[in-house]
């Protein structure tokens, strides 16, 4: 697949290499696709225990050509989505850490202060982006 296809996913060359390595590990029979069986085996080896239905749903979400298997470009889409979800989860956990009174609310101003001034080394723009990802309704609270 041409490098330009990966630009649509905003993948760095390093990510492409990492994803290709992972893809080859998942693709046990080396046929260039990951079947439901191969995906299940790979996930179990990573400590996950998905049901057959969950595996089918995962494949369906990224199976662009509808053949019931995952090719490398589809695998890249799946991995990028998983990385984005993980990033969002980490940001949510940071909000919980800064919730000093335990009421489930931290203001955007408090979060910004901690992220910029407490050794986290994030720029104001990076913090603004984090807040936008978490604060869906724009009220300044998680």
Short mmCIF file of N, CA and C in Angstrom, two decimals:
data_model
loop_
_atom_site.label_atom_id
_atom_site.label_comp_id
_atom_site.label_asym_id
_atom_site.label_seq_id
_atom_site.Cartn_x
_atom_site.Cartn_y
_atom_site.Cartn_z
N UNK A 1 0.85 -1.18 0.00
CA UNK A 1 0.00 0.00 0.00
C UNK A 1 0.89 1.23 0.00
N UNK A 2 0.57 2.23 -0.84
CA UNK A 2 1.40 3.42 -0.88
C UNK A 2 1.41 4.16 0.45
N UNK A 3 2.52 4.82 0.71
CA UNK A 3 2.68 5.57 1.96
C UNK A 3 1.56 6.60 2.12
N UNK A 4 1.10 7.20 1.00
CA UNK A 4 0.08 8.25 1.08
C UNK A 4 -1.22 7.75 1.71
N UNK A 5 -1.54 6.46 1.53
CA UNK A 5 -2.75 5.91 2.16
C UNK A 5 -2.68 6.04 3.68
N UNK A 6 -1.49 5.89 4.22
CA UNK A 6 -1.34 5.95 5.67
C UNK A 6 -1.45 7.38 6.19
N UNK A 7 -1.24 8.36 5.32
CA UNK A 7 -1.36 9.75 5.76
C UNK A 7 -2.80 10.05 6.17
N UNK A 8 -3.75 9.37 5.54
CA UNK A 8 -5.15 9.56 5.90
C UNK A 8 -5.39 9.16 7.35
N UNK A 9 -4.62 8.21 7.85
CA UNK A 9 -4.75 7.75 9.23
C UNK A 9 -3.84 8.55 10.16
N UNK A 10 -3.01 9.45 9.59
CA UNK A 10 -2.04 10.23 10.35
C UNK A 10 -1.08 9.32 11.11
N UNK A 11 -0.52 8.37 10.42
CA UNK A 11 0.43 7.46 11.04
C UNK A 11 1.85 7.89 10.71
N UNK A 12 2.70 7.83 11.70
CA UNK A 12 4.11 8.11 11.48
C UNK A 12 4.76 6.85 10.90
N UNK A 13 5.93 6.99 10.28
CA UNK A 13 6.63 5.79 9.78
C UNK A 13 6.89 4.77 10.90
N UNK A 14 7.15 5.27 12.11
CA UNK A 14 7.39 4.37 13.24
C UNK A 14 6.13 3.58 13.58
N UNK A 15 4.97 4.27 13.57
CA UNK A 15 3.70 3.59 13.85
C UNK A 15 3.41 2.53 12.79
N UNK A 16 3.67 2.88 11.53
CA UNK A 16 3.44 1.93 10.44
C UNK A 16 4.29 0.68 10.67
N UNK A 17 5.56 0.88 11.02
CA UNK A 17 6.44 -0.26 11.28
C UNK A 17 5.95 -1.10 12.46
N UNK A 18 5.55 -0.42 13.55
CA UNK A 18 5.04 -1.14 14.73
C UNK A 18 3.77 -1.92 14.39
N UNK A 19 2.87 -1.28 13.65
CA UNK A 19 1.61 -1.93 13.29
C UNK A 19 1.87 -3.12 12.36
N UNK A 20 2.83 -2.96 11.43
CA UNK A 20 3.13 -4.06 10.51
C UNK A 20 3.68 -5.26 11.29
N UNK A 21 4.54 -4.98 12.27
CA UNK A 21 5.10 -6.04 13.10
C UNK A 21 3.98 -6.77 13.86
N UNK A 22 3.08 -5.99 14.46
CA UNK A 22 1.96 -6.58 15.20
C UNK A 22 1.06 -7.36 14.25
N UNK A 23 0.80 -6.80 13.06
CA UNK A 23 -0.06 -7.47 12.09
C UNK A 23 0.51 -8.84 11.73
N UNK A 24 1.81 -8.88 11.50
CA UNK A 24 2.44 -10.15 11.12
C UNK A 24 2.36 -11.16 12.25
N UNK A 25 2.40 -10.70 13.50
CA UNK A 25 2.25 -11.62 14.63
C UNK A 25 0.82 -12.16 14.71
N UNK A 26 -0.17 -11.31 14.42
CA UNK A 26 -1.57 -11.73 14.46
C UNK A 26 -1.90 -12.66 13.30
N UNK A 27 -1.30 -12.39 12.14
CA UNK A 27 -1.56 -13.16 10.91
C UNK A 27 -0.76 -14.46 10.94
N UNK A 28 -1.23 -15.40 11.74
CA UNK A 28 -0.48 -16.64 12.00
C UNK A 28 -0.16 -17.44 10.74
N UNK A 29 -1.11 -17.49 9.79
CA UNK A 29 -0.87 -18.30 8.59
C UNK A 29 -0.16 -17.53 7.48
N UNK A 30 0.10 -16.24 7.70
CA UNK A 30 0.87 -15.45 6.75
C UNK A 30 0.17 -15.15 5.44
N UNK A 31 -1.17 -15.21 5.42
CA UNK A 31 -1.88 -15.00 4.16
C UNK A 31 -2.24 -13.53 3.90
N UNK A 32 -1.79 -12.62 4.77
CA UNK A 32 -2.04 -11.20 4.55
C UNK A 32 -3.35 -10.70 5.13
N UNK A 33 -4.06 -11.56 5.84
CA UNK A 33 -5.30 -11.14 6.50
C UNK A 33 -5.34 -11.73 7.91
N UNK A 34 -6.14 -11.09 8.76
CA UNK A 34 -6.36 -11.60 10.11
C UNK A 34 -7.80 -12.08 10.17
N UNK A 35 -7.96 -13.36 10.45
CA UNK A 35 -9.30 -13.96 10.55
C UNK A 35 -9.84 -13.76 11.97
N UNK A 36 -11.11 -14.10 12.16
CA UNK A 36 -11.70 -14.02 13.50
C UNK A 36 -10.93 -14.93 14.45
N UNK A 37 -10.55 -16.10 13.96
CA UNK A 37 -9.81 -17.05 14.81
C UNK A 37 -8.46 -16.46 15.21
N UNK A 38 -7.73 -15.90 14.24
CA UNK A 38 -6.42 -15.33 14.53
C UNK A 38 -6.53 -14.14 15.48
N UNK A 39 -7.55 -13.31 15.30
CA UNK A 39 -7.74 -12.16 16.18
C UNK A 39 -8.03 -12.63 17.61
N UNK A 40 -8.87 -13.65 17.74
CA UNK A 40 -9.19 -14.20 19.06
C UNK A 40 -7.96 -14.75 19.76
N UNK A 41 -7.15 -15.50 19.03
CA UNK A 41 -5.92 -16.07 19.60
C UNK A 41 -4.98 -14.95 20.05
N UNK A 42 -4.81 -13.95 19.20
CA UNK A 42 -3.92 -12.84 19.53
C UNK A 42 -4.40 -12.09 20.76
N UNK A 43 -5.69 -11.82 20.83
CA UNK A 43 -6.22 -11.08 21.97
C UNK A 43 -6.09 -11.89 23.26
N UNK A 44 -6.32 -13.18 23.17
CA UNK A 44 -6.17 -14.03 24.37
C UNK A 44 -4.72 -14.06 24.83
N UNK A 45 -3.79 -14.03 23.88
CA UNK A 45 -2.37 -14.02 24.25
C UNK A 45 -1.99 -12.71 24.93
N UNK A 46 -2.80 -11.66 24.73
CA UNK A 46 -2.57 -10.37 25.36
C UNK A 46 -3.37 -10.20 26.64
N UNK A 47 -3.98 -11.31 27.12
CA UNK A 47 -4.70 -11.27 28.38
C UNK A 47 -6.16 -10.88 28.26
N UNK A 48 -6.65 -10.70 27.05
CA UNK A 48 -8.06 -10.37 26.83
C UNK A 48 -8.84 -11.67 26.67
N UNK A 49 -10.15 -11.60 26.89
CA UNK A 49 -10.98 -12.79 26.71
C UNK A 49 -12.28 -12.42 25.99
N UNK A 50 -12.15 -12.00 24.72
CA UNK A 50 -13.34 -11.57 23.98
C UNK A 50 -14.22 -12.75 23.58
N UNK A 51 -15.53 -12.50 23.52
CA UNK A 51 -16.44 -13.52 23.01
C UNK A 51 -16.34 -13.53 21.49
N UNK A 52 -16.86 -14.58 20.88
CA UNK A 52 -16.87 -14.65 19.41
C UNK A 52 -17.62 -13.46 18.83
N UNK A 53 -18.72 -13.07 19.48
CA UNK A 53 -19.52 -11.93 19.02
C UNK A 53 -18.71 -10.63 19.09
N UNK A 54 -17.95 -10.44 20.16
CA UNK A 54 -17.12 -9.24 20.29
C UNK A 54 -16.05 -9.19 19.21
N UNK A 55 -15.48 -10.34 18.90
CA UNK A 55 -14.47 -10.40 17.84
C UNK A 55 -15.10 -10.05 16.49
N UNK A 56 -16.27 -10.61 16.22
CA UNK A 56 -16.98 -10.30 14.97
C UNK A 56 -17.29 -8.81 14.87
N UNK A 57 -17.71 -8.22 15.98
CA UNK A 57 -18.02 -6.79 15.99
C UNK A 57 -16.78 -5.95 15.72
N UNK A 58 -15.65 -6.34 16.32
CA UNK A 58 -14.40 -5.62 16.09
C UNK A 58 -14.02 -5.66 14.61
N UNK A 59 -14.15 -6.83 14.02
CA UNK A 59 -13.81 -6.97 12.60
C UNK A 59 -14.78 -6.16 11.75
N UNK A 60 -16.06 -6.25 12.04
CA UNK A 60 -17.07 -5.53 11.26
C UNK A 60 -16.83 -4.03 11.28
N UNK A 61 -16.38 -3.50 12.41
CA UNK A 61 -16.15 -2.05 12.52
C UNK A 61 -15.07 -1.54 11.58
N UNK A 62 -14.10 -2.38 11.23
CA UNK A 62 -12.99 -1.92 10.38
C UNK A 62 -12.90 -2.64 9.05
N UNK A 63 -13.79 -3.58 8.79
CA UNK A 63 -13.73 -4.39 7.57
C UNK A 63 -14.27 -3.60 6.38
N UNK A 64 -13.44 -2.74 5.83
CA UNK A 64 -13.83 -1.83 4.77
C UNK A 64 -14.32 -2.56 3.53
N UNK A 65 -13.64 -3.64 3.14
CA UNK A 65 -14.03 -4.35 1.92
C UNK A 65 -15.08 -5.44 2.16
N UNK A 66 -15.47 -5.65 3.41
CA UNK A 66 -16.56 -6.57 3.73
C UNK A 66 -16.27 -8.04 3.54
N UNK A 67 -15.00 -8.44 3.56
CA UNK A 67 -14.66 -9.85 3.34
C UNK A 67 -14.60 -10.66 4.64
N UNK A 68 -14.89 -10.03 5.78
CA UNK A 68 -14.91 -10.76 7.04
C UNK A 68 -13.55 -10.97 7.66
N UNK A 69 -12.53 -10.37 7.07
CA UNK A 69 -11.18 -10.47 7.59
C UNK A 69 -10.55 -9.08 7.61
N UNK A 70 -9.44 -8.96 8.31
CA UNK A 70 -8.77 -7.66 8.43
C UNK A 70 -7.47 -7.69 7.62
N UNK A 71 -7.38 -6.79 6.63
CA UNK A 71 -6.14 -6.59 5.91
C UNK A 71 -5.33 -5.52 6.64
N UNK A 72 -4.07 -5.34 6.22
CA UNK A 72 -3.19 -4.42 6.94
C UNK A 72 -3.74 -3.00 7.04
N UNK A 73 -4.25 -2.39 5.95
CA UNK A 73 -4.79 -1.03 6.10
C UNK A 73 -5.94 -0.96 7.12
N UNK A 74 -6.79 -1.98 7.12
CA UNK A 74 -7.90 -2.03 8.08
C UNK A 74 -7.36 -2.20 9.51
N UNK A 75 -6.31 -3.00 9.65
CA UNK A 75 -5.66 -3.19 10.94
C UNK A 75 -5.13 -1.86 11.47
N UNK A 76 -4.55 -1.06 10.58
CA UNK A 76 -4.03 0.25 10.98
C UNK A 76 -5.15 1.15 11.50
N UNK A 77 -6.30 1.12 10.83
CA UNK A 77 -7.45 1.91 11.29
C UNK A 77 -7.85 1.46 12.69
N UNK A 78 -7.93 0.14 12.89
CA UNK A 78 -8.33 -0.42 14.18
C UNK A 78 -7.34 0.00 15.27
N UNK A 79 -6.05 -0.12 14.99
CA UNK A 79 -5.03 0.21 15.98
C UNK A 79 -5.06 1.70 16.32
N UNK A 80 -5.22 2.54 15.32
CA UNK A 80 -5.25 3.98 15.55
C UNK A 80 -6.46 4.35 16.42
N UNK A 81 -7.61 3.73 16.16
CA UNK A 81 -8.80 3.97 16.99
C UNK A 81 -8.55 3.55 18.43
N UNK A 82 -7.91 2.38 18.60
CA UNK A 82 -7.64 1.88 19.94
C UNK A 82 -6.68 2.83 20.68
N UNK A 83 -5.70 3.36 19.96
CA UNK A 83 -4.75 4.29 20.58
C UNK A 83 -5.47 5.56 21.01
N UNK A 84 -6.38 6.05 20.18
CA UNK A 84 -7.13 7.27 20.51
C UNK A 84 -8.00 7.03 21.74
N UNK A 85 -8.65 5.87 21.81
CA UNK A 85 -9.48 5.54 22.97
C UNK A 85 -8.63 5.47 24.24
N UNK A 86 -7.45 4.88 24.13
CA UNK A 86 -6.55 4.78 25.28
C UNK A 86 -6.12 6.17 25.74
N UNK A 87 -5.80 7.06 24.78
CA UNK A 87 -5.43 8.43 25.14
C UNK A 87 -6.55 9.12 25.90
N UNK A 88 -7.78 8.96 25.42
CA UNK A 88 -8.92 9.59 26.09
C UNK A 88 -9.11 9.03 27.50
N UNK A 89 -8.91 7.72 27.66
CA UNK A 89 -9.03 7.11 28.99
C UNK A 89 -7.98 7.68 29.94
N UNK A 90 -6.77 7.88 29.44
CA UNK A 90 -5.71 8.42 30.28
C UNK A 90 -6.04 9.85 30.71
N UNK A 91 -6.60 10.62 29.80
CA UNK A 91 -6.98 11.99 30.13
C UNK A 91 -8.08 11.99 31.19
N UNK A 92 -9.06 11.10 31.04
CA UNK A 92 -10.13 11.00 32.04
C UNK A 92 -9.56 10.65 33.42
N UNK A 93 -8.60 9.75 33.45
CA UNK A 93 -7.98 9.37 34.73
C UNK A 93 -7.27 10.57 35.35
N UNK A 94 -6.63 11.39 34.52
CA UNK A 94 -5.98 12.59 35.04
C UNK A 94 -7.00 13.52 35.69
N UNK A 95 -8.18 13.65 35.08
CA UNK A 95 -9.23 14.46 35.70
C UNK A 95 -9.58 13.91 37.08
N UNK A 96 -9.69 12.60 37.19
CA UNK A 96 -10.05 12.00 38.49
C UNK A 96 -8.97 12.28 39.54
N UNK A 97 -7.71 12.22 39.12
CA UNK A 97 -6.60 12.46 40.05
C UNK A 97 -6.68 13.88 40.62
N UNK A 98 -7.06 14.84 39.79
CA UNK A 98 -7.09 16.23 40.23
C UNK A 98 -8.40 16.62 40.90
N UNK A 99 -9.32 15.70 41.05
CA UNK A 99 -10.60 15.97 41.72
C UNK A 99 -10.38 15.89 43.23
N UNK A 100 -9.88 16.97 43.79
CA UNK A 100 -9.45 16.99 45.19
C UNK A 100 -10.56 16.66 46.18
N UNK A 101 -11.76 17.17 45.95
CA UNK A 101 -12.83 16.94 46.93
C UNK A 101 -13.67 15.70 46.61
N UNK A 102 -13.33 15.01 45.54
CA UNK A 102 -14.01 13.75 45.22
C UNK A 102 -15.44 13.90 44.74
N UNK A 103 -15.81 15.10 44.31
CA UNK A 103 -17.19 15.29 43.87
C UNK A 103 -17.41 14.99 42.38
N UNK A 104 -16.36 14.52 41.73
CA UNK A 104 -16.49 14.16 40.32
C UNK A 104 -16.37 15.33 39.37
N UNK A 105 -15.97 16.48 39.88
CA UNK A 105 -15.87 17.69 39.05
C UNK A 105 -14.52 18.35 39.28
N UNK A 106 -13.87 18.71 38.20
CA UNK A 106 -12.68 19.56 38.28
C UNK A 106 -12.85 20.60 37.18
N UNK A 107 -12.59 21.83 37.51
CA UNK A 107 -12.78 22.88 36.51
C UNK A 107 -11.64 22.83 35.50
N UNK A 108 -11.92 23.35 34.32
CA UNK A 108 -10.90 23.42 33.28
C UNK A 108 -9.72 24.26 33.76
N UNK A 109 -10.01 25.30 34.52
CA UNK A 109 -8.96 26.17 35.05
C UNK A 109 -8.04 25.39 35.99
N UNK A 110 -8.59 24.56 36.87
CA UNK A 110 -7.77 23.76 37.79
C UNK A 110 -6.93 22.76 37.00
N UNK A 111 -7.55 22.10 36.06
CA UNK A 111 -6.83 21.12 35.25
C UNK A 111 -5.68 21.79 34.50
N UNK A 112 -5.96 22.94 33.89
CA UNK A 112 -4.93 23.67 33.15
C UNK A 112 -3.76 24.03 34.07
N UNK A 113 -4.06 24.52 35.27
CA UNK A 113 -3.00 24.89 36.20
C UNK A 113 -2.10 23.68 36.51
N UNK A 114 -2.71 22.57 36.85
CA UNK A 114 -1.93 21.38 37.19
C UNK A 114 -1.08 20.90 36.00
N UNK A 115 -1.68 20.87 34.83
CA UNK A 115 -0.98 20.34 33.67
C UNK A 115 0.17 21.23 33.21
N UNK A 116 0.03 22.54 33.36
CA UNK A 116 1.06 23.47 32.89
C UNK A 116 2.11 23.74 33.95
N UNK A 117 1.71 23.82 35.23
CA UNK A 117 2.62 24.28 36.28
C UNK A 117 3.16 23.19 37.20
N UNK A 118 2.66 22.01 37.15
CA UNK A 118 3.09 20.99 38.11
C UNK A 118 4.04 19.96 37.50
N UNK A 119 4.88 20.39 36.59
CA UNK A 119 5.91 19.52 36.05
C UNK A 119 5.44 18.58 34.95
N UNK A 120 4.24 18.79 34.43
CA UNK A 120 3.73 17.90 33.39
C UNK A 120 4.30 18.24 32.01
N UNK A 121 4.79 19.47 31.84
CA UNK A 121 5.42 19.93 30.61
C UNK A 121 4.50 19.87 29.40
N UNK A 122 3.28 20.32 29.56
CA UNK A 122 2.35 20.46 28.45
C UNK A 122 2.21 21.94 28.14
N UNK A 123 2.06 22.27 26.86
CA UNK A 123 1.81 23.66 26.48
C UNK A 123 0.35 23.99 26.73
N UNK A 124 0.03 25.28 26.73
CA UNK A 124 -1.36 25.72 26.89
C UNK A 124 -2.23 25.11 25.79
N UNK A 125 -1.71 25.09 24.55
CA UNK A 125 -2.48 24.53 23.43
C UNK A 125 -2.77 23.05 23.63
N UNK A 126 -1.78 22.30 24.11
CA UNK A 126 -1.99 20.87 24.37
C UNK A 126 -3.04 20.66 25.45
N UNK A 127 -3.00 21.48 26.48
CA UNK A 127 -3.98 21.36 27.56
C UNK A 127 -5.37 21.72 27.05
N UNK A 128 -5.46 22.78 26.23
CA UNK A 128 -6.75 23.15 25.65
C UNK A 128 -7.33 21.99 24.84
N UNK A 129 -6.49 21.30 24.08
CA UNK A 129 -6.95 20.16 23.28
C UNK A 129 -7.45 19.03 24.19
N UNK A 130 -6.73 18.76 25.27
CA UNK A 130 -7.16 17.72 26.21
C UNK A 130 -8.53 18.06 26.79
N UNK A 131 -8.70 19.32 27.17
CA UNK A 131 -9.97 19.74 27.77
C UNK A 131 -11.10 19.59 26.76
N UNK A 132 -10.85 19.97 25.51
CA UNK A 132 -11.88 19.83 24.47
C UNK A 132 -12.29 18.38 24.28
N UNK A 133 -11.33 17.45 24.36
CA UNK A 133 -11.64 16.03 24.18
C UNK A 133 -12.52 15.50 25.30
N UNK A 134 -12.32 15.98 26.50
CA UNK A 134 -13.04 15.47 27.66
C UNK A 134 -14.33 16.24 27.92
N UNK A 135 -14.28 17.55 27.75
CA UNK A 135 -15.41 18.42 28.13
C UNK A 135 -16.36 18.57 26.94
N UNK A 136 -17.11 17.52 26.67
CA UNK A 136 -17.98 17.48 25.49
C UNK A 136 -19.02 18.59 25.47
N UNK A 137 -19.57 18.95 26.62
CA UNK A 137 -20.63 19.96 26.64
C UNK A 137 -20.10 21.38 26.85
N UNK A 138 -18.78 21.52 27.02
CA UNK A 138 -18.17 22.84 27.11
C UNK A 138 -18.48 23.61 28.38
N UNK A 139 -18.88 22.92 29.45
CA UNK A 139 -19.21 23.63 30.69
C UNK A 139 -18.01 23.86 31.60
N UNK A 140 -16.82 23.42 31.15
CA UNK A 140 -15.62 23.62 31.96
C UNK A 140 -15.44 22.59 33.06
N UNK A 141 -16.25 21.54 33.04
CA UNK A 141 -16.17 20.47 34.04
C UNK A 141 -16.22 19.14 33.31
N UNK A 142 -15.62 18.10 33.93
CA UNK A 142 -15.72 16.78 33.33
C UNK A 142 -17.12 16.26 33.52
#
